[in-house]
XYZ file of C-alpha atoms in Angstrom:
655
model
C -33.037 8.324 1.054
C -32.249 6.961 -2.354
C -33.435 5.860 -5.763
C -34.067 2.199 -6.533
C -34.775 0.395 -9.782
C -34.456 -2.961 -11.459
C -35.674 -5.590 -13.860
C -36.702 -9.265 -13.483
C -37.109 -11.523 -16.516
C -39.812 -14.151 -16.020
C -39.195 -16.025 -19.293
C -36.149 -17.214 -21.246
C -34.822 -13.713 -21.897
C -31.829 -12.344 -19.982
C -30.145 -9.071 -19.101
C -27.733 -8.490 -21.962
C -25.426 -6.242 -19.981
C -25.049 -4.132 -16.859
C -25.349 -0.996 -18.947
C -29.138 -1.456 -19.232
C -29.515 -1.448 -15.441
C -27.062 1.449 -15.239
C -29.214 3.560 -17.588
C -32.303 2.894 -15.427
C -30.357 3.596 -12.241
C -28.836 6.868 -13.407
C -32.226 8.242 -14.404
C -32.539 8.638 -10.612
C -29.228 10.396 -9.962
C -31.001 13.364 -8.328
C -32.345 10.968 -5.667
C -28.886 9.666 -4.854
C -25.827 11.677 -5.904
C -23.428 10.165 -3.345
C -22.793 6.699 -4.785
C -24.189 4.121 -7.179
C -24.293 0.340 -7.432
C -25.540 -2.555 -9.561
C -26.235 -6.226 -8.953
C -26.934 -8.711 -11.755
C -27.593 -12.339 -10.835
C -25.416 -15.101 -12.264
C -28.276 -16.330 -14.464
C -28.851 -12.770 -15.772
C -32.525 -12.906 -14.775
C -32.483 -10.211 -12.096
C -30.828 -6.802 -12.133
C -30.929 -4.266 -9.285
C -29.785 -0.645 -9.430
C -29.276 1.884 -6.635
C -28.447 5.577 -6.309
C -27.503 6.575 -2.769
C -28.133 9.708 -0.744
C -26.025 8.902 2.308
C -27.834 9.696 5.572
C -27.025 6.903 8.058
C -23.570 5.252 8.153
C -21.770 7.307 5.519
C -19.143 4.599 4.942
C -18.857 2.393 1.849
C -20.044 -0.541 3.971
C -23.565 0.866 3.715
C -23.574 1.146 -0.075
C -26.181 -0.733 -2.100
C -27.187 -3.126 -3.564
C -26.401 -4.868 -0.282
C -26.292 -8.602 0.432
C -26.380 -10.900 3.440
C -23.312 -12.931 4.482
C -23.627 -15.695 1.866
C -24.980 -13.365 -0.833
C -28.254 -15.250 -1.187
C -30.346 -12.170 -0.322
C -29.863 -8.844 -2.123
C -31.648 -5.554 -1.505
C -32.111 -2.071 -2.938
C -33.826 0.173 -0.434
C -35.099 3.751 -0.224
C -36.027 5.435 3.059
C -35.304 5.152 6.757
C -36.273 2.576 9.389
C -36.419 4.683 12.546
C -36.501 1.757 14.978
C -33.537 -0.045 13.415
C -31.414 0.503 16.526
C -34.004 -1.413 18.575
C -34.342 -4.201 15.999
C -30.626 -4.796 15.522
C -29.889 -6.209 19.046
C -32.876 -8.556 18.708
C -31.480 -9.885 15.436
C -27.938 -10.175 16.823
C -29.263 -12.309 19.688
C -30.731 -14.625 17.068
C -27.303 -15.046 15.462
C -27.313 -12.440 12.699
C -23.971 -10.785 11.965
C -23.721 -7.160 10.807
C -20.941 -5.548 8.794
C -22.300 -1.975 8.777
C -24.222 0.404 11.029
C -26.946 1.009 8.440
C -30.677 0.426 8.660
C -30.517 -1.261 5.244
C -28.747 -4.252 6.725
C -31.411 -4.502 9.432
C -34.026 -4.916 6.690
C -32.061 -7.800 5.144
C -31.651 -9.693 8.426
C -35.222 -8.980 9.489
C -36.365 -10.595 6.238
C -34.144 -13.619 6.897
C -35.610 -13.960 10.402
C -39.273 -13.059 9.885
C -39.872 -13.541 6.168
C -42.560 -11.413 4.544
C -43.775 -10.350 8.015
C -40.590 -8.323 8.511
C -42.505 -5.237 7.312
C -44.693 -5.468 10.412
C -41.573 -4.881 12.517
C -40.587 -1.634 10.826
C -41.475 1.898 11.876
C -40.374 4.261 9.173
C -40.709 5.371 5.591
C -39.514 2.893 3.017
C -39.788 1.282 -0.367
C -37.526 -1.656 -1.098
C -37.039 -4.621 -3.391
C -35.337 -7.751 -2.141
C -34.147 -10.719 -4.214
C -34.158 -14.104 -2.454
C -31.832 -16.339 -4.445
C -32.739 -19.536 -2.577
C -36.503 -19.129 -2.947
C -36.213 -17.444 -6.350
C -38.649 -14.746 -5.217
C -38.598 -10.993 -5.633
C -40.140 -9.284 -2.600
C -41.071 -5.583 -2.499
C -42.817 -3.378 0.056
C -44.000 0.187 0.590
C -44.323 1.878 4.001
C -47.524 2.163 6.082
C -48.654 5.593 4.785
C -47.032 5.627 1.345
C -44.389 8.225 2.182
C -41.991 6.607 -0.281
C -43.105 5.786 -3.845
C -42.879 2.436 -5.619
C -43.781 2.002 -9.290
C -43.784 -1.235 -11.250
C -44.768 -2.606 -14.628
C -45.017 -5.881 -16.512
C -44.475 -6.123 -20.254
C -43.549 -9.214 -22.278
C -42.998 -11.332 -19.146
C -40.545 -8.786 -17.732
C -41.072 -7.054 -14.383
C -39.742 -3.486 -14.071
C -39.711 -1.296 -10.959
C -38.436 2.064 -9.783
C -38.713 4.896 -7.268
C -39.859 7.025 -10.184
C -41.479 6.179 -13.494
C -38.569 7.623 -15.485
C -36.373 4.705 -14.388
C -38.789 2.219 -15.971
C -39.129 4.317 -19.123
C -35.330 4.373 -19.446
C -35.252 0.644 -20.240
C -34.876 0.305 -24.041
C -37.379 -2.565 -24.251
C -40.176 -0.871 -22.350
C -42.912 0.444 -24.647
C -44.274 3.791 -23.477
C -47.929 4.603 -24.105
C -50.615 6.884 -22.660
C -53.469 5.457 -20.607
C -56.154 7.869 -21.785
C -58.874 6.672 -19.403
C -56.808 7.673 -16.394
C -56.771 11.302 -17.510
C -60.311 11.365 -16.157
C -58.987 10.252 -12.752
C -56.309 12.942 -12.775
C -58.872 15.633 -13.528
C -60.909 14.439 -10.537
C -58.261 13.858 -7.881
C -55.431 16.157 -9.114
C -53.188 13.094 -8.933
C -53.461 9.403 -9.725
C -54.806 7.184 -6.924
C -53.226 3.766 -6.582
C -52.672 1.633 -8.502
C -53.100 3.955 -11.495
C -50.687 6.119 -13.488
C -51.046 7.888 -16.842
C -48.742 5.330 -18.479
C -50.162 2.052 -19.739
C -48.901 -0.985 -17.789
C -47.209 1.119 -15.077
C -48.759 0.845 -11.624
C -48.152 2.074 -8.083
C -47.845 -0.313 -5.188
C -50.392 0.936 -2.614
C -49.244 2.135 0.801
C -48.926 -0.610 3.454
C -48.692 -3.295 0.783
C -46.037 -5.816 -0.093
C -45.585 -7.625 -3.368
C -44.057 -10.943 -4.353
C -43.240 -12.119 -7.841
C -42.217 -15.666 -8.714
C -39.991 -16.755 -11.634
C -43.115 -17.653 -13.657
C -44.298 -14.035 -13.389
C -47.058 -14.664 -10.841
C -47.568 -11.461 -8.812
C -49.226 -11.336 -5.392
C -50.047 -8.118 -3.520
C -51.012 -8.106 0.151
C -51.933 -5.403 2.672
C -49.858 -5.796 5.848
C -51.341 -2.870 7.836
C -54.669 -1.075 7.780
C -55.138 2.248 9.631
C -58.643 1.361 10.842
C -58.227 -2.351 11.515
C -54.937 -1.873 13.358
C -56.302 1.135 15.249
C -58.649 -1.320 16.966
C -55.886 -3.443 18.487
C -54.545 -3.364 22.041
C -51.665 -0.977 21.229
C -54.040 1.846 20.316
C -57.308 0.751 21.953
C -60.552 2.266 20.674
C -62.812 4.287 22.934
C -65.178 1.375 23.621
C -62.312 -0.788 24.865
C -60.952 1.980 27.096
C -64.366 2.457 28.659
C -65.013 -1.275 29.014
C -61.720 -1.864 30.831
C -62.397 1.048 33.189
C -59.339 3.054 32.069
C -61.628 5.888 31.005
C -64.640 6.683 33.196
C -65.999 9.948 31.770
C -65.696 12.448 28.926
C -63.013 14.514 30.660
C -60.935 11.414 31.236
C -61.294 10.422 27.597
C -60.177 13.845 26.395
C -57.175 13.888 28.702
C -56.172 10.382 27.620
C -56.000 11.418 23.963
C -54.181 14.662 24.789
C -51.539 12.830 26.829
C -51.084 10.030 24.300
C -50.841 12.476 21.396
C -48.125 14.438 23.182
C -46.226 11.267 24.160
C -46.264 9.707 20.703
C -45.529 12.979 18.928
C -42.456 13.604 21.074
C -41.275 10.045 20.532
C -41.866 10.212 16.777
C -40.028 13.513 16.296
C -37.093 12.322 18.384
C -36.826 8.935 16.665
C -37.006 10.524 13.202
C -33.968 12.673 13.926
C -31.532 9.786 13.516
C -28.994 11.032 10.971
C -25.287 11.373 10.273
C -25.788 14.531 8.166
C -27.075 18.072 8.956
C -30.724 18.447 9.963
C -33.287 21.210 9.431
C -36.981 21.989 9.631
C -39.619 23.523 7.361
C -41.189 26.360 9.400
C -44.352 28.122 8.255
C -45.335 29.493 11.661
C -48.389 27.253 11.982
C -49.121 24.710 14.718
C -47.626 21.685 12.972
C -44.289 23.099 11.814
C -43.817 25.161 14.995
C -44.314 22.043 17.135
C -41.824 20.225 14.930
C -39.230 22.966 15.403
C -39.760 23.163 19.172
C -39.524 19.411 19.795
C -36.588 19.007 17.416
C -34.750 21.727 19.329
C -35.570 19.943 22.577
C -34.223 16.633 21.258
C -31.096 18.169 19.730
C -30.255 20.141 22.830
C -29.610 23.127 20.562
C -31.667 25.239 18.122
C -32.636 23.534 14.879
C -32.097 25.390 11.598
C -35.386 26.576 10.093
C -36.418 27.264 6.498
C -39.364 29.370 5.323
C -40.755 30.548 2.000
C -43.359 33.172 1.033
C -44.634 35.045 -2.019
C -43.154 38.463 -2.706
C -45.643 41.390 -2.747
C -48.559 39.240 -1.529
C -48.919 39.626 2.238
C -51.817 37.151 2.449
C -49.352 34.411 1.468
C -46.610 35.538 3.831
C -46.334 33.914 7.275
C -42.885 35.247 8.132
C -44.344 37.196 11.056
C -45.133 33.934 12.833
C -42.209 31.834 11.613
C -39.830 34.572 12.797
C -41.493 34.708 16.217
C -41.140 30.960 16.591
C -37.549 30.967 15.385
C -36.675 33.824 17.749
C -38.226 31.942 20.669
C -36.028 28.926 19.857
C -32.994 31.096 19.063
C -32.883 29.242 15.747
C -30.839 30.124 12.702
C -33.401 31.101 10.065
C -33.367 30.986 6.277
C -36.046 32.757 4.237
C -36.934 32.939 0.564
C -39.342 35.229 -1.292
C -40.609 33.760 -4.564
C -41.972 35.584 -7.600
C -43.866 34.846 -10.778
C -40.522 34.434 -12.580
C -39.667 31.612 -10.192
C -42.876 29.892 -11.251
C -41.926 30.138 -14.936
C -38.511 28.637 -14.172
C -40.152 25.866 -12.150
C -42.545 24.932 -14.953
C -39.607 24.172 -17.232
C -38.413 21.474 -14.826
C -41.716 20.335 -13.346
C -42.760 17.621 -15.829
C -39.405 15.843 -15.586
C -39.385 15.610 -11.802
C -43.136 14.929 -11.538
C -43.246 12.074 -14.031
C -46.352 10.923 -12.163
C -48.077 14.313 -12.501
C -49.232 16.179 -9.424
C -51.780 19.004 -9.605
C -51.007 20.519 -6.216
C -49.796 24.119 -6.513
C -47.622 23.666 -3.436
C -45.172 21.644 -5.551
C -43.817 25.018 -6.659
C -43.134 26.237 -3.105
C -41.674 22.937 -1.873
C -39.351 22.846 -4.886
C -37.789 26.202 -3.999
C -37.850 25.565 -0.268
C -35.888 22.353 -0.892
C -33.381 24.247 -3.015
C -32.933 26.745 -0.167
C -32.281 23.886 2.229
C -29.726 22.208 -0.033
C -27.969 25.492 -0.831
C -27.380 25.923 2.917
C -25.751 22.525 3.326
C -28.679 20.762 5.001
C -29.629 17.290 3.737
C -32.548 16.215 5.965
C -35.629 18.253 6.945
C -38.751 17.443 8.950
C -42.127 18.613 7.634
C -45.636 18.782 9.098
C -47.429 16.737 6.428
C -50.333 14.608 7.648
C -51.250 16.473 10.838
C -54.296 18.160 9.302
C -55.496 14.887 7.809
C -55.326 12.708 10.922
C -56.292 15.383 13.492
C -58.955 17.121 11.312
C -57.267 20.477 10.861
C -58.985 21.745 7.726
C -62.062 23.991 7.965
C -63.395 22.039 4.967
C -63.464 18.873 7.107
C -65.538 20.699 9.693
C -67.918 22.070 7.044
C -68.256 18.674 5.360
C -69.106 17.099 8.709
C -71.694 19.782 9.474
C -73.229 19.460 6.004
C -73.483 15.717 6.446
C -75.322 15.902 9.769
C -77.542 18.908 8.994
C -78.423 18.294 5.352
C -77.227 14.994 3.898
C -78.757 12.714 6.517
C -82.223 14.389 6.411
C -82.189 14.619 2.594
C -81.144 10.997 2.340
C -84.478 9.983 3.910
C -86.546 11.761 1.254
C -88.194 9.776 -1.570
C -86.098 9.601 -4.749
C -88.723 11.594 -6.634
C -88.272 14.569 -4.267
C -84.468 14.295 -4.457
C -84.613 14.424 -8.257
C -86.852 17.502 -8.207
C -84.415 19.305 -5.886
C -81.545 18.328 -8.132
C -83.355 19.578 -11.247
C -84.266 22.901 -9.624
C -80.645 23.657 -8.755
C -79.322 22.379 -12.094
C -81.210 25.053 -14.069
C -78.913 27.769 -12.739
C -75.783 28.654 -14.728
C -74.250 30.463 -11.753
C -70.790 28.852 -11.253
C -71.031 29.537 -7.511
C -73.829 26.972 -7.328
C -71.761 24.185 -8.928
C -70.863 22.739 -5.535
C -74.520 22.309 -4.561
C -75.413 20.932 -7.976
C -72.752 18.249 -7.618
C -73.714 17.593 -3.995
C -77.328 16.884 -4.985
C -76.217 14.806 -7.979
C -74.340 12.531 -5.589
C -77.398 12.344 -3.347
C -79.704 11.292 -6.211
C -77.193 8.686 -7.421
C -76.676 7.195 -3.927
C -73.007 8.166 -3.918
C -70.955 9.305 -0.938
C -71.028 13.081 -0.267
C -67.279 13.486 0.402
C -64.843 12.534 -2.380
C -61.686 14.208 -1.078
C -60.223 17.548 -0.060
C -58.607 18.244 -3.426
C -61.185 17.503 -6.101
C -60.306 19.532 -9.178
C -63.285 18.863 -11.444
C -66.613 17.419 -10.319
C -68.451 14.853 -12.413
C -70.839 17.549 -13.634
C -67.933 19.755 -14.662
C -66.213 16.860 -16.422
C -69.331 16.331 -18.531
C -68.486 19.665 -20.121
C -64.700 19.458 -19.889
C -64.354 16.054 -21.583
C -65.463 15.708 -25.184
C -68.502 13.514 -25.808
C -66.405 11.183 -27.949
C -63.923 10.683 -25.131
C -66.674 10.205 -22.533
C -68.000 7.309 -24.602
C -64.717 5.473 -24.040
C -64.848 5.788 -20.230
C -66.103 3.082 -17.915
C -69.285 4.102 -16.038
C -68.598 5.851 -12.707
C -64.875 5.537 -13.350
C -63.783 8.053 -10.695
C -66.463 7.137 -8.180
C -65.441 3.473 -8.168
C -62.194 4.584 -6.461
C -64.164 6.331 -3.728
C -66.704 3.553 -3.363
C -64.059 0.886 -2.821
C -62.529 2.623 0.202
C -65.863 3.466 1.792
C -66.860 -0.181 1.454
C -63.581 -1.207 3.087
C -64.078 0.914 6.180
C -67.740 -0.090 6.452
C -66.670 -3.744 6.519
C -63.879 -3.150 9.037
C -65.782 -0.745 11.302
C -69.532 -0.522 10.530
C -70.073 1.975 13.360
C -67.428 4.458 12.133
C -68.619 8.065 12.292
C -68.579 10.378 9.251
C -65.254 12.018 10.145
C -63.519 8.654 10.553
C -64.809 7.526 7.162
C -63.663 10.831 5.636
C -60.214 10.457 7.221
C -59.858 6.882 5.989
C -60.530 8.037 2.429
C -57.969 10.836 2.740
C -55.339 8.429 4.108
C -55.926 6.062 1.211
C -56.156 8.539 -1.680
C -55.115 12.164 -1.213
C -52.439 11.797 1.460
C -50.084 9.310 -0.267
C -50.543 10.206 -3.925
C -50.990 13.993 -3.765
C -49.480 15.367 -0.544
C -46.698 12.885 0.181
C -45.897 12.470 -3.497
C -45.372 16.224 -3.881
C -43.004 16.274 -0.888
C -41.026 13.263 -2.109
C -40.617 14.437 -5.712
C -39.895 18.100 -5.003
C -37.417 17.509 -2.163
C -35.622 14.721 -4.014
C -35.283 16.993 -7.050
C -32.631 18.732 -4.907
C -31.346 15.562 -3.168
C -32.987 16.493 0.133
C -34.675 13.962 2.406
C -37.989 14.985 4.001
C -39.332 13.233 7.099
C -42.927 13.327 8.324
C -43.162 12.658 12.085
C -46.936 13.227 12.240
C -47.315 10.082 10.136
C -45.730 7.644 12.529
C -48.220 4.801 12.112
C -48.755 4.633 15.897
C -49.856 8.278 15.920
C -52.196 7.609 12.998
C -53.789 4.679 14.843
C -54.291 6.841 17.921
C -55.784 9.737 15.955
C -58.273 7.449 14.232
C -59.644 6.464 17.629
C -60.415 10.070 18.638
C -64.196 10.593 18.410
C -65.576 13.209 16.041
C -66.955 15.318 18.908
C -63.449 15.598 20.434
C -61.686 16.426 17.194
C -64.122 19.315 16.697
C -64.790 20.264 20.305
C -66.203 23.794 20.649
C -66.296 23.948 16.829
C -62.493 24.093 16.818
C -60.498 22.160 14.244
C -57.582 19.999 15.398
C -58.720 20.396 19.002
C -56.812 17.455 20.551
C -53.505 18.274 18.863
C -53.739 21.927 19.889
C -54.366 20.930 23.505
C -51.455 18.484 23.364
C -48.955 21.180 22.339
C -50.161 23.954 24.688
C -46.973 23.871 26.744
C -44.718 23.359 23.727
C -45.482 26.357 21.480
C -46.957 29.828 22.214
C -50.735 30.284 22.493
C -50.498 33.017 19.884
C -49.549 30.414 17.281
C -52.036 27.806 18.494
C -54.932 30.250 18.422
C -54.089 32.050 15.169
C -56.447 31.619 12.237
C -55.399 28.787 9.975
C -53.493 30.027 6.956
C -52.880 27.442 4.285
C -49.426 27.054 2.762
C -50.143 28.564 -0.657
C -48.850 30.594 -3.606
C -50.586 33.579 -5.265
C -51.551 31.574 -8.327
C -55.150 32.802 -8.192
C -53.917 36.402 -8.424
C -51.404 35.682 -11.197
C -54.113 33.927 -13.232
C -56.643 36.754 -12.734
C -54.496 39.275 -14.544
C -54.909 38.522 -18.257
C -51.380 39.782 -19.004
C -49.562 37.699 -16.418
C -51.897 34.749 -17.064
C -51.324 34.624 -20.828
C -48.135 32.473 -20.781
C -49.825 29.990 -18.436
C -52.967 29.720 -20.550
C -50.842 29.247 -23.692
C -49.427 26.084 -22.135
C -52.939 24.614 -22.205
C -54.027 25.972 -25.574
C -50.811 25.088 -27.438
C -50.417 21.623 -25.967
C -50.165 18.608 -28.284
C -52.784 17.040 -26.016
C -55.379 18.820 -28.176
C -54.680 16.322 -30.942
C -56.195 13.516 -28.875
C -59.612 15.218 -28.717
C -59.998 14.608 -24.974
C -60.698 18.128 -23.668
C -63.273 20.711 -24.752
C -61.194 23.875 -25.152
C -64.240 26.136 -25.470
C -65.246 25.114 -21.951
C -61.681 25.752 -20.791
C -62.032 29.309 -22.151
C -65.167 29.662 -19.985
C -63.280 28.440 -16.914
C -60.482 30.956 -17.478
C -62.915 33.798 -18.208
C -65.006 33.103 -15.084
C -61.851 33.198 -12.971
C -60.519 36.415 -14.476
C -63.899 38.147 -14.093
C -64.013 37.158 -10.426
C -67.156 35.037 -10.787
C -65.561 31.987 -9.176
C -62.075 30.911 -8.078
C -60.962 28.440 -10.757
C -57.221 28.640 -10.167
C -56.940 25.030 -8.931
C -58.767 23.734 -12.019
C -56.679 25.857 -14.372
C -53.501 24.714 -12.664
C -54.486 21.069 -13.126
C -54.956 21.677 -16.841
C -51.557 23.403 -16.975
C -49.781 20.535 -15.227
C -51.519 17.903 -17.361
C -50.606 19.735 -20.569
C -46.987 20.244 -19.497
C -46.675 16.603 -18.490
C -48.091 15.347 -21.777
C -45.909 17.603 -23.934
C -42.770 16.492 -22.102
C -43.354 12.740 -22.119
C -45.216 12.407 -25.427
C -43.833 15.292 -27.501
């Protein structure tokens, strides 16, 4: 895993010296401390920078930027292609000559052989930029699920890109400015959905997309994989196709098919993602996902994998060591544990805005940051994590509740005349009880013909934002600004699969919004802050395709979340872990914020922020939010945390 950056001039201007690219590149030194490289084209139009974290082929032959034999194709690449060992012999048979044992070189030759379609050959996590000297085209791509980030910007006919925004901002000619409208998006989604960021002109390349830019500056983006559309192909056949071909004859056969395929693909994914020339480890919480990871990694290694766990000191409800220790003992694994405190959180907040230059409102950033430090301090460079399992296999109780609400209430209410819907909405809206805010927003969406489910990490609802955002600022916002993000993805799935059930539509939205830009972004930024590579075997695109074909009634069989995955791992991990009540990976932020004494330094971050000068937020309403939380009226810790992270981010980048 590495850091990539670069610049491409699409007019008469040129790169005045390698030092400019070097400054951009070294803004990413934490992503790649092992080596560094630069390529500047002979016409000074294109400059590529790379910081390397050596994982596969530790020799200098694998350093980047890397070129093909005649130096007409250059690449900077971040990530791992797990099937590179299978692709290499195919390319060698076609006449391609390799000088290293790296997966980077496979990407170059695959591009030479297959052109832009090379991305369809890859199974892995990646973000890369490739310069084709003959065609005078810059080609970039991001992996299927968005595990690796890719940011880009265009200003004054110059194209900038980087693994992190700070690399773009490091260029002396790039003009930094705040995109105020997108603050509204952040306050909704606790992150910025693609293609948005909080910086004007800086965008994210969406997951499963590639980008080409010509010398005249013309940019083209194209989706090369879609989780729903590709889930309907022959490799992961949908239920209807299985039944039509006679492979599945009844409900029991269907269930067993998905159990067997889940187990097969999960084993294959975990094994294939263990390719490495440096020490390996595993995050272990003691839940189903991480325990399965640890067990199957141990099986593939032929020896116990090292495990790493973190918990909050003095808060037993956030401590899962009982289960992580049982799993580690069963595997005879070497364990590493860390207890974090409120002081750790203060220390983290000093560094947070720098590493999260695309801000992330997930509280788990704090835990992953220290867990990654624990891993690095023990000499381990690569760790597998369980991210994505709950999203694709429906593991959250909130998914189950949302599905039940949809079938029992939303569908019947949807049939009522608009006049009745409005009356219901008005009746509920009269109450000032914060515990009713969910139902008030739910009915608002019903009246406005919006979708009921917006995501599993919505910080502030539209009703709440009407009070949080000043009236003056609201006047500057486009109508339905946040909802347009949601609407677009629901329209996509309805076009691709009109018969998709509610859970499949919900999952598609999560895969497109929350998973890449909140969950995977937090893992990437917080692990790379300590030069640690995190791998996510549950997000092998083949496993995602399979999971999207599992019917709603099987994912929630017997009212049990993640039913198919739990059945698939019955003989892999103990029943005690499979059947234990789900305990989310969390920190005691709610408790720290309830105590007015311990909360004071956190609240000061919001109140003393220079963001106040922009007249975007209503700080009297923020006082109400804090007061309601501290009086125990409603749990507002997630909302408060999002205001903390936004304020910290703004003060760091716009102080």
